Amino acid sequence: MRISLENALVLKDAFSQPTFSKILIENGQIYQIDNYRQEEADQRYDLSGKLIMPGLINAHTHAPMTLMRGLAEDTHLQDWLFKKIFPIEDRLTEEDVYYGTMLAQMEMARKGVVAYVDMYFHCDAIAQAALDFGMKALITRGLTDAKGTGKAKLDQNVEYHQRWNNKNGMIKIGFGPHAPYSCSLQYIDQVAKVARDLKAPVTMHLYESKEEDYSLSQILSTTLSECNVIFAHCVHIKQQDIKLLAAGNFFVAHNPASNLKLGNGISPVQQMLNQGVQVCLGSDGAASNNTLDIFYEMRLAALLQKMDDPTNLSLDQSLAMATINGARATGLTAGRIEVGADADLVVLDIEKPWYLPREFLKAHLVHSASSMDIFGTMVKGKWVYLDGTYPTIDQSEIQRKAIEVMRRLIDTGN
Ligand code: NI
C-alpha cells in the first residue's frame, strides 16, 4: 500500500522552514518526497490548508496514571505520592493498566504524540496496549530496592526485555531505576550493568524537588555512566553537575507543567542547552499535570525560560525539544521527515486565523498553535488519529472499560 500526502506545507525538521511538498509512504516509511508521480499511490490524501511536521515525542510519562487524573489536587509531592497515589497503585491489575495506557495513548495521539517513554509496572499490559494502538513506546519498569524487592523487580524488567524488545519496530524495553532517593548506589550499579549489557536505555527521575540531596558525580561513578540515560526533571540540578550531563550519553526530559503544579520550580533549561546538554520534553503522568500535551509543554517551556531573557529558547530550540531531541532519546523514530525514515508525523489544520501571517508559521507552531488543531497523527505509516476518529481501536468500548476501572479504584480508595 502506497500512501500519498499532497498539497500540504511540510516542516521537515525543527531547523528548516515549511515548504509545499508531497510525501509518498510505503511499508511504514517515507519512500519519496516530491520525486514521484501521484498516480504511483494507492491512496491519496488532499491535505490543502494543512501543515505536516514530525510527530511529537513525550520523553517522560507514566501512561496508566490517566486513571488517577484529578485524584490528588492542591497537595504537596510527598502527600500526593504516599497518601493518594501509592494506595491506589497497590491495587492496580494488569487489565487496569492496559485501559489506563489506552486512554493515555488516545489523548497523546489526539495531541500529536507518536512515541513516548514510560516508567511504570505491569509492563506487559503497557506493551500490549502500545502494539494494539499502534504507538511507539520505550517502556521501563519502575525499579526500587525498598524492602528487599530490588532483585525481583530487576528480573521482571529483564523478562519484559526478552518478551517485547524490538517487537514490530514499535517497542523498546529499557530500565527504570526510579530515583536516587529510592534506589541505593549499589542497586543503581546493578541495574546499569544489566542495561549496559543489553544495550538498553535507562530512565530515572533526578533532582525533581528541592529536598533531594545526593551527588550526581557519585551516581555517575557507577556503571550508569556507561548507559544511555534519560534523566527526568533536573529542576534542582547543581551548576557543577550540568557539565556531567553534557559529557555522557544523557538526555534531560523537561516536564515544566508537572514541575510547576507540584511546586518544584523551574528547570534551568537554557543553561543546560548552552552547555551542550540534550533536552527533550515530557508531560509526566496525568495525575500530576494533568494533560499529556507536548504542544502545551513546548510553549510553557519557552515562556518559563523567557522570564529571565526573551532571547532564551528560540523557535528552533523549542521545536527541537518537542521532536528530534526526544526522538534521539528514545531511538524509536527519526524526529524528522526524510526519505527512509519511519512515517511518524502530524498533520495540523492551519486554516485558522492564528496561523496568519503565513510567513511566520514556526512562530505560530510554538506560540499560538494548540494541540486541538491536529487533524491527523501517523505512526509508522498508519493513522492512529484522523479527523476525530481513532482508526486502530474501538473508542467507545475502551472508554466504557476505563470508566469501570476508575469507578472501582476510586470507590474503594477513599
Ligand atoms: Ni515521573
Short mmCIF file of C-alpha atoms and ligand atoms in Angstrom, two decimals:
data_model
loop_
_atom_site.label_atom_id
_atom_site.label_comp_id
_atom_site.label_asym_id
_atom_site.label_seq_id
_atom_site.Cartn_x
_atom_site.Cartn_y
_atom_site.Cartn_z
CA MET A 1 0.00 0.00 0.00
CA ARG A 2 1.43 3.34 -1.10
CA ILE A 3 0.00 6.44 0.56
CA SER A 4 0.49 9.91 -0.90
CA LEU A 5 0.09 13.04 1.24
CA GLU A 6 -0.44 16.00 -1.08
CA ASN A 7 -0.85 19.80 -1.18
CA ALA A 8 0.33 20.43 2.39
CA LEU A 9 3.08 22.64 3.72
CA VAL A 10 5.76 20.39 5.17
CA LEU A 11 8.11 21.29 8.02
CA LYS A 12 10.74 18.61 7.56
CA ASP A 13 12.53 19.28 10.84
CA ALA A 14 12.85 21.78 13.66
CA PHE A 15 15.54 23.78 11.88
CA SER A 16 14.09 24.27 8.38
CA GLN A 17 11.19 26.33 7.01
CA PRO A 18 7.91 24.82 5.78
CA THR A 19 7.64 24.30 2.02
CA PHE A 20 4.97 22.79 -0.20
CA SER A 21 5.89 19.14 -0.69
CA LYS A 22 4.24 15.82 -1.31
CA ILE A 23 5.18 12.66 0.58
CA LEU A 24 4.93 9.06 -0.60
CA ILE A 25 4.75 6.41 2.13
CA GLU A 26 5.31 2.70 1.66
CA ASN A 27 5.65 -0.08 4.26
CA GLY A 28 5.55 2.44 7.08
CA GLN A 29 8.43 4.50 5.73
CA ILE A 30 8.83 7.70 3.76
CA TYR A 31 9.64 6.35 0.34
CA GLN A 32 9.85 9.58 -1.67
CA ILE A 33 9.46 13.30 -1.16
CA ASP A 34 8.34 15.24 -4.24
CA ASN A 35 10.15 12.99 -6.76
CA TYR A 36 7.25 10.76 -7.72
CA ARG A 37 4.08 10.74 -9.80
CA GLN A 38 0.88 10.86 -7.75
CA GLU A 39 -0.54 8.02 -9.84
CA GLU A 40 2.02 5.70 -8.15
CA ALA A 41 -0.01 5.88 -4.92
CA ASP A 42 -2.83 3.51 -3.96
CA GLN A 43 -4.34 6.03 -1.58
CA ARG A 44 -4.11 9.80 -1.89
CA TYR A 45 -4.89 12.47 0.69
CA ASP A 46 -5.55 16.04 -0.37
CA LEU A 47 -4.16 17.99 2.61
CA SER A 48 -4.77 21.51 1.31
CA GLY A 49 -4.79 24.01 4.18
CA LYS A 50 -2.76 21.64 6.34
CA LEU A 51 0.80 21.53 7.66
CA ILE A 52 2.76 18.30 8.15
CA MET A 53 5.54 18.17 10.74
CA PRO A 54 7.48 15.42 12.54
CA GLY A 55 5.47 13.72 15.28
CA LEU A 56 6.00 14.92 18.85
CA ILE A 57 7.78 12.81 21.46
CA ASN A 58 6.69 12.57 25.09
CA ALA A 59 10.01 11.70 26.73
CA HIS A 60 8.69 11.18 30.25
CA THR A 61 5.35 9.87 31.39
CA HIS A 62 3.58 7.22 33.44
CA ALA A 63 0.81 6.42 30.98
CA PRO A 64 -1.54 4.39 33.22
CA MET A 65 -1.83 7.32 35.64
CA THR A 66 -4.64 8.66 33.46
CA LEU A 67 -6.75 6.50 35.80
CA MET A 68 -5.82 8.88 38.64
CA ARG A 69 -6.22 12.21 36.85
CA GLY A 70 -7.67 14.80 39.23
CA LEU A 71 -7.46 12.46 42.22
CA ALA A 72 -4.94 14.45 44.23
CA GLU A 73 -5.14 18.18 43.62
CA ASP A 74 -3.68 21.02 45.70
CA THR A 75 -1.30 18.67 47.53
CA HIS A 76 2.44 18.51 48.32
CA LEU A 77 4.55 15.94 46.45
CA GLN A 78 5.05 13.61 49.40
CA ASP A 79 1.37 13.63 50.45
CA TRP A 80 0.35 13.33 46.82
CA LEU A 81 2.53 10.24 46.44
CA PHE A 82 2.15 8.45 49.76
CA LYS A 83 -1.43 9.26 50.75
CA LYS A 84 -3.16 9.37 47.38
CA ILE A 85 -1.23 7.64 44.60
CA PHE A 86 0.53 4.64 46.21
CA PRO A 87 -2.61 3.21 47.91
CA ILE A 88 -4.38 3.11 44.54
CA GLU A 89 -1.35 1.79 42.67
CA ASP A 90 -1.15 -1.11 45.14
CA ARG A 91 -4.47 -2.36 43.80
CA LEU A 92 -3.92 -1.89 40.07
CA THR A 93 -4.27 -5.03 37.92
CA GLU A 94 -2.74 -5.74 34.51
CA GLU A 95 -6.13 -5.06 32.95
CA ASP A 96 -6.45 -1.70 34.72
CA VAL A 97 -3.02 -0.68 33.44
CA TYR A 98 -3.99 -1.73 29.90
CA TYR A 99 -7.03 0.57 29.86
CA GLY A 100 -5.17 3.42 31.57
CA THR A 101 -2.47 3.18 28.91
CA MET A 102 -5.07 3.12 26.15
CA LEU A 103 -6.62 6.33 27.48
CA ALA A 104 -3.18 7.94 27.59
CA GLN A 105 -2.45 6.89 24.01
CA MET A 106 -5.80 8.21 22.78
CA GLU A 107 -5.00 11.56 24.35
CA MET A 108 -1.42 11.64 23.09
CA ALA A 109 -2.39 10.64 19.53
CA ARG A 110 -5.08 13.34 19.53
CA LYS A 111 -2.39 15.81 20.58
CA GLY A 112 0.25 14.77 18.05
CA VAL A 113 2.49 12.40 20.00
CA VAL A 114 3.94 9.45 18.05
CA ALA A 115 6.21 7.94 20.72
CA TYR A 116 6.54 8.08 24.49
CA VAL A 117 8.85 7.00 27.29
CA ASP A 118 7.11 5.24 30.14
CA MET A 119 8.08 4.20 33.64
CA TYR A 120 5.57 2.04 35.46
CA PHE A 121 4.74 -1.59 36.31
CA HIS A 122 2.55 -4.33 34.74
CA CYS A 123 4.61 -3.56 31.63
CA ASP A 124 3.17 -6.50 29.65
CA ALA A 125 -0.12 -4.58 29.63
CA ILE A 126 1.58 -1.34 28.56
CA ALA A 127 3.46 -3.03 25.72
CA GLN A 128 0.31 -4.82 24.55
CA ALA A 129 -1.64 -1.54 24.62
CA ALA A 130 1.08 0.21 22.59
CA LEU A 131 1.03 -2.55 19.97
CA ASP A 132 -2.78 -2.71 19.83
CA PHE A 133 -2.99 1.05 19.41
CA GLY A 134 -0.01 1.37 17.08
CA MET A 135 2.06 3.86 19.06
CA LYS A 136 5.80 3.63 19.64
CA ALA A 137 6.95 3.30 23.23
CA LEU A 138 10.14 2.99 25.24
CA ILE A 139 8.82 1.14 28.28
CA THR A 140 10.72 0.81 31.54
CA ARG A 141 9.75 -0.96 34.73
CA GLY A 142 9.95 1.39 37.69
CA LEU A 143 12.61 -0.09 39.97
CA THR A 144 13.27 0.48 43.67
CA ASP A 145 15.14 -1.69 46.14
CA ALA A 146 12.94 -0.95 49.13
CA LYS A 147 12.17 -3.91 51.42
CA GLY A 148 14.46 -6.27 49.50
CA THR A 149 12.31 -6.19 46.34
CA GLY A 150 15.02 -4.87 44.04
CA LYS A 151 16.24 -8.14 42.59
CA ALA A 152 12.76 -9.46 41.80
CA LYS A 153 11.80 -6.21 40.05
CA LEU A 154 15.01 -6.20 38.03
CA ASP A 155 14.44 -9.82 36.98
CA GLN A 156 10.96 -8.84 35.87
CA ASN A 157 12.36 -5.93 33.83
CA VAL A 158 14.75 -8.38 32.10
CA GLU A 159 11.80 -10.66 31.29
CA TYR A 160 9.93 -7.73 29.74
CA HIS A 161 13.01 -7.08 27.65
CA GLN A 162 13.09 -10.66 26.42
CA ARG A 163 9.40 -10.65 25.58
CA TRP A 164 8.91 -7.24 23.98
CA ASN A 165 12.11 -5.52 22.94
CA ASN A 166 12.07 -4.50 19.24
CA LYS A 167 8.61 -6.01 18.74
CA ASN A 168 7.36 -4.87 15.31
CA GLY A 169 9.85 -1.99 15.38
CA MET A 170 7.44 -0.25 17.79
CA ILE A 171 8.56 -1.18 21.29
CA LYS A 172 11.79 -0.81 23.20
CA ILE A 173 12.25 -2.02 26.73
CA GLY A 174 14.57 -0.02 28.95
CA PHE A 175 15.26 0.01 32.68
CA GLY A 176 13.70 2.44 35.16
CA PRO A 177 15.59 2.88 38.45
CA HIS A 178 13.05 5.26 39.97
CA ALA A 179 15.26 7.93 41.62
CA PRO A 180 18.46 8.27 43.66
CA TYR A 181 16.37 8.60 46.84
CA SER A 182 14.53 5.32 46.21
CA CYS A 183 17.48 3.26 44.88
CA SER A 184 20.80 2.63 46.64
CA LEU A 185 24.02 3.26 44.70
CA GLN A 186 24.69 -0.49 44.68
CA TYR A 187 21.29 -1.11 43.17
CA ILE A 188 21.73 1.62 40.53
CA ASP A 189 25.03 -0.05 39.60
CA GLN A 190 23.40 -3.48 39.44
CA VAL A 191 20.59 -2.21 37.17
CA ALA A 192 23.01 -0.25 35.00
CA LYS A 193 25.23 -3.31 34.43
CA VAL A 194 22.24 -5.25 33.12
CA ALA A 195 21.09 -2.33 30.95
CA ARG A 196 24.59 -1.79 29.54
CA ASP A 197 25.00 -5.46 28.65
CA LEU A 198 21.61 -5.50 26.90
CA LYS A 199 22.34 -2.10 25.25
CA ALA A 200 19.04 -0.92 26.73
CA PRO A 201 18.30 2.70 27.68
CA VAL A 202 17.70 3.76 31.25
CA THR A 203 15.33 6.39 32.60
CA MET A 204 15.47 7.88 36.07
CA HIS A 205 13.99 10.82 37.99
CA LEU A 206 16.71 13.29 39.02
CA TYR A 207 16.55 16.40 41.21
CA GLU A 208 12.79 16.77 40.91
CA SER A 209 12.23 18.56 44.25
CA LYS A 210 14.47 20.83 46.32
CA GLU A 211 14.52 18.32 49.20
CA GLU A 212 16.51 15.87 47.09
CA ASP A 213 20.11 15.84 48.24
CA TYR A 214 22.62 13.47 46.70
CA SER A 215 25.68 13.67 44.49
CA LEU A 216 25.37 13.21 40.75
CA SER A 217 29.09 12.52 40.41
CA GLN A 218 28.69 9.68 42.90
CA ILE A 219 25.73 8.32 40.94
CA LEU A 220 27.79 8.55 37.76
CA SER A 221 30.69 6.74 39.40
CA THR A 222 28.54 3.63 38.94
CA THR A 223 28.04 1.77 35.65
CA LEU A 224 25.21 4.22 34.92
CA SER A 225 27.83 6.47 33.28
CA GLU A 226 28.19 3.84 30.54
CA CYS A 227 24.45 3.79 29.73
CA ASN A 228 22.12 5.87 27.59
CA VAL A 229 20.08 7.64 30.25
CA ILE A 230 17.04 9.91 30.13
CA PHE A 231 17.03 11.91 33.37
CA ALA A 232 13.56 13.26 34.10
CA HIS A 233 13.12 16.75 35.64
CA CYS A 234 16.58 18.08 36.69
CA VAL A 235 14.87 21.09 38.29
CA HIS A 236 17.38 21.41 41.13
CA ILE A 237 20.43 20.31 39.18
CA LYS A 238 23.56 21.89 40.64
CA GLN A 239 25.65 24.20 38.46
CA GLN A 240 28.69 21.95 38.58
CA ASP A 241 26.59 18.92 37.58
CA ILE A 242 25.40 20.38 34.29
CA LYS A 243 28.72 19.58 32.61
CA LEU A 244 28.43 15.98 33.81
CA LEU A 245 25.10 15.72 31.98
CA ALA A 246 26.66 17.21 28.84
CA ALA A 247 29.59 14.80 28.86
CA GLY A 248 27.77 11.47 28.74
CA ASN A 249 25.20 9.86 26.52
CA PHE A 250 22.46 11.54 28.51
CA PHE A 251 19.22 13.38 27.89
CA VAL A 252 17.16 15.54 30.19
CA ALA A 253 13.38 15.19 29.94
CA HIS A 254 11.98 18.57 30.98
CA ASN A 255 8.45 18.47 32.45
CA PRO A 256 7.52 22.12 33.04
CA ALA A 257 3.81 21.75 33.86
CA SER A 258 4.27 18.93 36.36
CA ASN A 259 7.19 20.78 38.00
CA LEU A 260 5.06 23.88 38.48
CA LYS A 261 1.95 22.04 39.64
CA LEU A 262 3.80 20.07 42.31
CA GLY A 263 5.58 23.23 43.47
CA ASN A 264 9.00 22.01 42.42
CA GLY A 265 10.09 25.04 40.40
CA ILE A 266 11.68 25.72 37.04
CA SER A 267 14.47 23.71 35.47
CA PRO A 268 17.47 25.75 34.15
CA VAL A 269 16.87 24.55 30.61
CA GLN A 270 18.65 27.35 28.77
CA GLN A 271 21.77 26.93 30.90
CA MET A 272 21.76 23.22 30.17
CA LEU A 273 21.31 23.79 26.42
CA ASN A 274 24.10 26.38 26.42
CA GLN A 275 26.45 23.83 27.94
CA GLY A 276 25.52 21.17 25.39
CA VAL A 277 23.01 19.09 27.34
CA GLN A 278 20.42 17.38 25.13
CA VAL A 279 16.99 18.40 26.44
CA CYS A 280 13.65 16.95 25.40
CA LEU A 281 10.10 17.34 26.73
CA GLY A 282 7.83 15.20 28.86
CA SER A 283 4.38 15.54 30.34
CA ASP A 284 4.94 13.31 33.38
CA GLY A 285 1.85 11.34 34.47
CA ALA A 286 -1.71 12.64 34.17
CA ALA A 287 -2.04 12.61 37.97
CA SER A 288 0.43 15.49 38.27
CA ASN A 289 -0.04 17.52 35.10
CA ASN A 290 -2.99 16.79 34.21
CA THR A 291 -2.71 16.76 30.45
CA LEU A 292 -0.46 14.76 28.12
CA ASP A 293 0.12 17.61 25.73
CA ILE A 294 3.59 18.21 24.32
CA PHE A 295 2.43 21.25 22.31
CA TYR A 296 1.45 22.85 25.59
CA GLU A 297 4.71 21.81 27.30
CA MET A 298 6.68 23.27 24.39
CA ARG A 299 5.10 26.70 24.77
CA LEU A 300 5.25 26.62 28.57
CA ALA A 301 8.94 25.65 28.43
CA ALA A 302 9.69 28.58 26.14
CA LEU A 303 7.74 31.06 28.28
CA LEU A 304 9.41 29.96 31.51
CA GLN A 305 12.90 30.40 30.07
CA LYS A 306 11.96 33.77 28.59
CA MET A 307 11.03 35.03 32.04
CA ASP A 308 14.73 35.96 32.51
CA ASP A 309 15.67 36.77 28.92
CA PRO A 310 13.35 36.86 25.87
CA THR A 311 16.12 35.54 23.62
CA ASN A 312 16.07 32.26 25.53
CA LEU A 313 14.57 29.12 23.96
CA SER A 314 14.41 30.07 20.31
CA LEU A 315 11.74 28.69 17.99
CA ASP A 316 14.20 26.13 16.63
CA GLN A 317 15.26 25.03 20.10
CA SER A 318 11.65 24.73 21.25
CA LEU A 319 10.60 22.68 18.23
CA ALA A 320 13.73 20.51 18.51
CA MET A 321 12.97 19.72 22.16
CA ALA A 322 9.48 18.55 21.17
CA THR A 323 10.61 16.48 18.19
CA ILE A 324 14.13 15.49 17.24
CA ASN A 325 15.72 15.64 20.71
CA GLY A 326 13.04 13.31 22.06
CA ALA A 327 13.44 11.09 19.02
CA ARG A 328 17.18 10.79 19.68
CA ALA A 329 16.49 9.99 23.34
CA THR A 330 14.16 7.11 22.52
CA GLY A 331 15.94 5.86 19.40
CA LEU A 332 12.48 4.84 18.15
CA THR A 333 11.93 7.41 15.44
CA ALA A 334 13.86 9.88 13.30
CA GLY A 335 12.18 13.07 14.53
CA ARG A 336 12.42 14.46 11.01
CA ILE A 337 10.65 13.94 7.71
CA GLU A 338 13.14 12.44 5.29
CA VAL A 339 13.34 9.62 2.78
CA GLY A 340 13.98 6.32 4.55
CA ALA A 341 12.65 7.46 7.93
CA ASP A 342 9.58 5.91 9.50
CA ALA A 343 6.45 7.89 8.61
CA ASP A 344 5.85 9.27 12.13
CA LEU A 345 4.16 12.58 11.52
CA VAL A 346 1.47 15.03 12.49
CA VAL A 347 -0.95 16.93 10.27
CA LEU A 348 -2.26 20.27 11.56
CA ASP A 349 -5.22 22.19 10.20
CA ILE A 350 -3.76 25.66 9.68
CA GLU A 351 -6.82 27.22 8.03
CA LYS A 352 -7.30 29.23 11.19
CA PRO A 353 -6.73 32.91 11.98
CA TRP A 354 -3.98 32.12 14.50
CA TYR A 355 -1.78 30.70 11.71
CA LEU A 356 -1.56 34.07 9.93
CA PRO A 357 0.53 35.66 8.59
CA ARG A 358 1.79 32.54 6.82
CA GLU A 359 5.34 33.92 6.71
CA PHE A 360 5.87 33.12 10.39
CA LEU A 361 4.48 29.61 10.70
CA LYS A 362 7.21 28.39 13.04
CA ALA A 363 6.38 31.15 15.50
CA HIS A 364 2.73 30.14 15.28
CA LEU A 365 3.56 26.48 15.89
CA VAL A 366 5.36 27.33 19.13
CA HIS A 367 3.37 30.28 20.43
CA SER A 368 -0.16 30.26 19.03
CA ALA A 369 -0.88 26.68 17.92
CA SER A 370 -2.90 24.31 20.03
CA SER A 371 -2.88 20.53 20.02
CA MET A 372 -6.59 20.82 19.21
CA ASP A 373 -5.57 21.96 15.70
CA ILE A 374 -4.29 18.48 14.96
CA PHE A 375 -6.07 16.77 12.10
CA GLY A 376 -4.11 13.53 11.94
CA THR A 377 -1.31 11.62 13.69
CA MET A 378 0.50 8.88 11.81
CA VAL A 379 2.86 6.30 13.32
CA LYS A 380 4.91 4.07 11.01
CA GLY A 381 2.63 4.88 8.11
CA LYS A 382 -0.66 4.17 9.96
CA TRP A 383 -3.14 6.78 11.14
CA VAL A 384 -3.68 6.41 14.87
CA TYR A 385 -5.82 9.56 14.91
CA LEU A 386 -7.56 11.06 11.90
CA ASP A 387 -10.18 13.79 11.76
CA GLY A 388 -11.98 12.94 15.00
CA THR A 389 -11.54 9.16 14.75
CA TYR A 390 -9.16 6.52 16.12
CA PRO A 391 -8.82 4.06 13.22
CA THR A 392 -6.95 1.34 15.19
CA ILE A 393 -9.27 0.91 18.19
CA ASP A 394 -12.89 0.75 19.35
CA GLN A 395 -13.01 4.10 21.13
CA SER A 396 -16.34 3.72 22.92
CA GLU A 397 -15.54 0.23 24.21
CA ILE A 398 -12.19 1.38 25.63
CA GLN A 399 -13.76 4.40 27.30
CA ARG A 400 -16.51 2.23 28.78
CA LYS A 401 -13.99 -0.23 30.25
CA ALA A 402 -11.74 2.57 31.54
CA ILE A 403 -14.66 4.23 33.31
CA GLU A 404 -15.49 0.91 35.00
CA VAL A 405 -11.89 0.59 36.19
CA MET A 406 -11.77 4.15 37.52
CA ARG A 407 -15.07 3.78 39.33
CA ARG A 408 -13.81 0.68 41.12
CA LEU A 409 -10.46 2.24 42.07
CA ILE A 410 -11.88 5.47 43.35
CA ASP A 411 -14.91 3.94 45.15
CA THR A 412 -12.78 1.66 47.28
CA GLY A 413 -9.85 4.02 47.60
CA ASN A 414 -11.31 6.71 49.82
NI NI B 1 7.78 10.98 36.63
#
